[in-house]
Tab-separated table of C-alpha atoms in Angstrom:
chain	number	residue	atom	x	y	z
M	1	ASP	CA	-107.951	196.920	14.523
M	2	ALA	CA	-108.136	194.119	16.895
M	3	GLY	CA	-105.225	195.054	19.547
M	4	VAL	CA	-102.764	192.689	21.025
M	5	THR	CA	-103.922	188.934	20.063
M	6	GLN	CA	-102.350	185.604	21.819
M	7	SER	CA	-102.884	182.252	21.398
M	8	PRO	CA	-103.751	179.997	22.274
M	9	THR	CA	-105.648	181.032	25.729
M	10	HIS	CA	-105.646	177.834	27.443
M	11	LEU	CA	-102.526	174.781	27.365
M	12	ILE	CA	-102.032	171.858	29.433
M	13	LYS	CA	-98.697	170.687	29.896
M	14	THR	CA	-96.465	167.708	31.555
M	15	ARG	CA	-93.387	168.391	33.745
M	16	GLY	CA	-90.398	168.707	31.132
M	17	GLN	CA	-91.539	169.282	27.998
M	18	GLN	CA	-91.534	172.585	25.638
M	19	VAL	CA	-94.079	175.419	25.348
M	20	THR	CA	-94.546	177.874	22.110
M	21	LEU	CA	-96.293	180.829	22.937
M	22	ARG	CA	-97.246	183.494	20.220
M	23	CYS	CA	-98.846	187.046	20.278
M	24	SER	CA	-99.923	189.885	17.404
M	25	PRO	CA	-98.956	193.168	18.510
M	26	LYS	CA	-101.096	196.075	17.667
M	27	SER	CA	-101.142	197.893	14.705
M	28	GLY	CA	-98.549	199.694	13.641
M	29	HIS	CA	-96.450	198.447	16.759
M	30	ASP	CA	-93.082	197.204	16.969
M	31	THR	CA	-92.386	196.330	20.339
M	32	VAL	CA	-93.115	193.247	22.222
M	33	SER	CA	-92.875	192.349	26.039
M	34	TRP	CA	-92.971	189.491	27.412
M	35	TYR	CA	-94.998	188.430	31.360
M	36	GLN	CA	-95.444	186.283	34.029
M	37	GLN	CA	-98.864	186.415	35.877
M	38	ALA	CA	-98.792	183.637	39.016
M	39	LEU	CA	-102.121	183.397	40.251
M	40	GLY	CA	-102.874	186.272	42.951
M	41	GLN	CA	-99.612	188.465	41.609
M	42	GLY	CA	-98.841	191.012	40.098
M	43	PRO	CA	-97.126	190.998	36.032
M	44	GLN	CA	-93.131	189.854	36.319
M	45	PHE	CA	-91.150	191.128	33.670
M	46	ILE	CA	-89.088	188.403	30.813
M	47	PHE	CA	-88.060	190.043	28.519
M	48	GLN	CA	-88.805	192.836	25.126
M	49	TYR	CA	-88.410	192.095	21.501
M	50	TYR	CA	-87.237	195.475	19.101
M	51	GLU	CA	-86.219	194.644	16.150
M	52	GLU	CA	-86.013	191.212	16.241
M	53	GLU	CA	-83.608	191.344	18.888
M	54	GLU	CA	-83.812	191.188	22.799
M	55	ARG	CA	-83.247	194.055	24.475
M	56	GLN	CA	-84.610	193.810	28.047
M	57	ARG	CA	-84.283	190.673	30.795
M	58	GLY	CA	-86.185	190.220	33.846
M	59	ASN	CA	-84.970	187.990	36.431
M	60	PHE	CA	-85.327	184.568	34.233
M	61	PRO	CA	-83.925	181.416	33.357
M	62	ASP	CA	-82.362	180.287	30.132
M	63	ARG	CA	-85.663	178.279	29.735
M	64	PHE	CA	-87.801	181.038	29.009
M	65	SER	CA	-86.294	182.917	25.348
M	66	GLY	CA	-88.577	183.813	22.987
M	67	HIS	CA	-88.670	185.445	19.013
M	68	GLN	CA	-89.572	187.853	17.014
M	69	PHE	CA	-90.586	187.904	13.849
M	70	PRO	CA	-89.944	190.614	11.298
M	71	ASN	CA	-93.975	191.011	10.994
M	72	TYR	CA	-93.152	191.726	14.372
M	73	SER	CA	-94.839	189.269	16.292
M	74	SER	CA	-92.841	187.137	18.591
M	75	GLU	CA	-93.071	184.055	20.081
M	76	LEU	CA	-92.569	182.560	24.082
M	77	ASN	CA	-90.446	179.454	23.894
M	78	VAL	CA	-90.112	177.490	28.041
M	79	ASN	CA	-88.730	174.052	27.762
M	80	ALA	CA	-88.055	171.554	30.240
M	81	LEU	CA	-91.258	172.827	31.905
M	82	LEU	CA	-91.516	173.127	35.623
M	83	LEU	CA	-94.996	173.260	38.107
M	84	GLY	CA	-93.606	176.579	38.837
M	85	ASP	CA	-94.180	177.163	35.237
M	86	SER	CA	-98.182	177.456	35.510
M	87	ALA	CA	-99.235	181.183	35.256
M	88	LEU	CA	-101.271	183.543	33.022
M	89	TYR	CA	-98.561	184.873	30.171
M	90	LEU	CA	-98.987	188.331	28.963
M	91	CYS	CA	-97.525	190.120	25.425
M	92	ALA	CA	-97.642	193.769	25.350
M	93	SER	CA	-96.531	195.718	22.514
M	94	SER	CA	-95.639	199.325	21.912
M	95	HIS	CA	-94.242	201.268	19.361
M	96	GLY	CA	-90.468	202.066	19.919
M	97	LEU	CA	-88.478	201.759	23.025
M	98	ALA	CA	-88.749	205.229	24.632
M	99	PHE	CA	-89.944	205.741	28.719
M	100	SER	CA	-93.110	207.548	28.062
M	101	ASN	CA	-94.451	204.583	24.898
M	102	GLU	CA	-97.853	202.880	26.752
M	103	GLN	CA	-97.736	198.970	26.502
M	104	PHE	CA	-101.169	197.767	25.396
M	105	PHE	CA	-101.537	194.225	26.823
M	106	GLY	CA	-103.737	190.924	25.118
M	107	PRO	CA	-105.632	188.795	27.346
M	108	GLY	CA	-102.735	186.288	27.876
M	109	THR	CA	-102.526	182.254	28.029
M	110	ARG	CA	-102.857	180.132	30.792
M	111	LEU	CA	-100.845	178.043	30.942
M	112	THR	CA	-101.097	175.159	33.596
M	113	VAL	CA	-98.579	172.589	34.283
M	114	LEU	CA	-99.620	169.299	35.515
E	1	GLY	CA	-84.128	195.719	43.523
E	2	GLU	CA	-86.762	196.965	42.965
E	3	ASP	CA	-90.048	196.394	45.373
E	4	VAL	CA	-94.156	197.514	44.878
E	5	GLU	CA	-95.594	196.911	47.170
E	6	GLN	CA	-99.753	197.286	48.028
E	7	SER	CA	-102.805	196.793	50.307
E	8	LEU	CA	-104.204	193.252	48.647
E	9	PHE	CA	-108.365	195.043	49.372
E	10	LEU	CA	-110.610	197.391	49.216
E	11	SER	CA	-113.659	197.797	49.212
E	12	VAL	CA	-116.787	200.748	49.377
E	13	ARG	CA	-119.977	201.615	48.705
E	14	GLU	CA	-120.916	203.279	45.176
E	15	GLY	CA	-121.240	206.649	45.030
E	16	ASP	CA	-117.606	206.314	47.077
E	17	SER	CA	-114.390	207.953	46.238
E	18	SER	CA	-111.801	204.907	46.482
E	19	VAL	CA	-108.005	205.928	47.392
E	20	ILE	CA	-105.216	203.154	46.019
E	21	ASN	CA	-101.611	203.281	48.049
E	22	CYS	CA	-99.070	201.684	46.323
E	23	THR	CA	-95.148	202.250	48.082
E	24	TYR	CA	-91.870	201.863	45.373
E	25	THR	CA	-87.945	201.894	46.040
E	26	ASP	CA	-86.649	201.906	42.574
E	27	SER	CA	-86.088	206.528	42.698
E	28	SER	CA	-84.767	205.990	39.061
E	29	SER	CA	-88.355	204.969	38.138
E	30	THR	CA	-89.059	207.276	35.281
E	31	TYR	CA	-92.893	206.795	35.255
E	32	LEU	CA	-95.493	205.537	37.937
E	33	TYR	CA	-98.355	203.712	36.024
E	34	TRP	CA	-102.323	202.550	37.171
E	35	TYR	CA	-103.290	199.762	34.974
E	36	LYS	CA	-106.707	197.782	36.166
E	37	GLN	CA	-107.351	194.346	35.361
E	38	GLU	CA	-110.891	192.586	34.664
E	39	PRO	CA	-111.338	189.088	35.662
E	40	GLY	CA	-110.099	186.744	32.529
E	41	ALA	CA	-108.735	190.789	30.681
E	42	GLY	CA	-104.981	191.231	30.524
E	43	LEU	CA	-104.489	194.859	31.423
E	44	GLN	CA	-105.610	198.037	30.541
E	45	LEU	CA	-103.759	201.358	31.137
E	46	LEU	CA	-105.643	203.933	32.890
E	47	THR	CA	-103.321	206.388	33.922
E	48	TYR	CA	-99.174	207.453	34.353
E	49	ILE	CA	-97.654	210.076	35.676
E	50	PHE	CA	-94.122	210.964	35.361
E	51	SER	CA	-91.780	211.427	38.078
E	52	ASN	CA	-91.280	214.935	38.487
E	53	MET	CA	-94.984	215.890	39.030
E	54	ASP	CA	-97.253	215.729	41.784
E	55	MET	CA	-100.130	215.104	40.916
E	56	LYS	CA	-102.091	214.332	38.059
E	57	GLN	CA	-106.177	214.188	37.233
E	58	ASP	CA	-108.110	212.216	33.947
E	59	GLN	CA	-111.475	212.505	34.689
E	60	ARG	CA	-112.939	210.320	37.937
E	61	LEU	CA	-109.112	209.635	38.241
E	62	THR	CA	-106.697	211.701	40.723
E	63	VAL	CA	-102.895	210.400	40.892
E	64	LEU	CA	-100.691	211.957	43.534
E	65	LEU	CA	-97.100	211.514	43.500
E	66	ASN	CA	-95.232	211.740	47.020
E	67	LYS	CA	-91.649	210.825	45.488
E	68	LYS	CA	-89.832	211.386	49.008
E	69	ASP	CA	-91.830	208.419	50.619
E	70	LYS	CA	-91.748	207.013	47.421
E	71	HIS	CA	-95.762	206.532	47.975
E	72	LEU	CA	-98.590	206.461	44.491
E	73	SER	CA	-101.950	207.161	45.101
E	74	LEU	CA	-105.346	206.130	43.031
E	75	ARG	CA	-108.108	208.070	43.692
E	76	ILE	CA	-111.601	207.722	41.761
E	77	ALA	CA	-114.050	209.582	42.566
E	78	ASP	CA	-118.151	208.107	42.814
E	79	THR	CA	-116.715	204.694	42.074
E	80	GLN	CA	-119.079	202.588	40.609
E	81	THR	CA	-120.401	198.677	40.406
E	82	GLY	CA	-117.680	198.721	36.607
E	83	ASP	CA	-115.049	199.844	38.966
E	84	SER	CA	-114.878	196.740	40.740
E	85	ALA	CA	-110.810	194.749	39.745
E	86	ILE	CA	-107.481	194.691	40.272
E	87	TYR	CA	-105.868	197.515	40.430
E	88	PHE	CA	-102.245	197.504	39.843
E	89	CYS	CA	-99.125	200.054	40.306
E	90	ALA	CA	-96.210	199.317	38.795
E	91	GLU	CA	-92.886	201.549	38.031
E	92	GLY	CA	-91.057	201.828	34.595
E	93	ALA	CA	-87.681	202.478	33.892
E	94	GLY	CA	-87.262	202.041	30.220
E	95	ASN	CA	-89.366	199.496	28.863
E	96	MET	CA	-89.405	197.820	31.292
E	97	LEU	CA	-92.437	197.617	33.994
E	98	THR	CA	-92.381	196.114	37.555
E	99	PHE	CA	-95.600	196.313	39.007
E	100	GLY	CA	-97.250	195.025	42.912
E	101	GLY	CA	-99.184	192.787	43.916
E	102	GLY	CA	-103.005	194.647	42.395
E	103	THR	CA	-105.810	195.625	44.810
E	104	ARG	CA	-108.467	193.975	44.713
E	105	LEU	CA	-111.831	196.524	44.717
E	106	MET	CA	-114.786	195.993	45.533
E	107	VAL	CA	-117.860	197.972	45.084
E	108	LYS	CA	-121.382	197.412	46.749
E	109	PRO	CA	-124.500	199.159	45.364
């Protein structure tokens, strides 16, 4: 079992560009959540996908969008990048939407915006 | 809104106990969690406690919950150098987790 995988591991972009980050959930999981972790801070919830629909969303602007595919993998898209978008982006997967379901985190994609 | 706070840093000697504290504000939280993050790695779930429990023990880990004061603690017994990491508490309502800023635990040999 490969666990949660994310690609790429590192990415450098310039202000105004667009970026797409990818996540494959742990085998057997169908729910994917995305978090942004700025340097020295705790992760902040961006949104969650289940059955190819966005189910919950944190306090992030519309520049952040996502998608979930039929195989449960997911993409996070960020448009019009700002310097403040530089962070570690974490993907977490779980099975279903129950409160008690453990979320397994991937190693993250480190995005640097210059 | 929700807010989860932790102290920034804790230093202990190998073999001692470590106690990491956390306060939260959302009384509707169903579960409270402790995660561990090592350099360059994602988050690893250590343990969690349901909001109607006071205590949970799992090997070297003991979680205490004071729901009245909205205070959560994680005690690590016989702390080892491999326990050096950043520890995050998080509260959950639904599948959305709200994390604290993390406590960096340094274990000295």
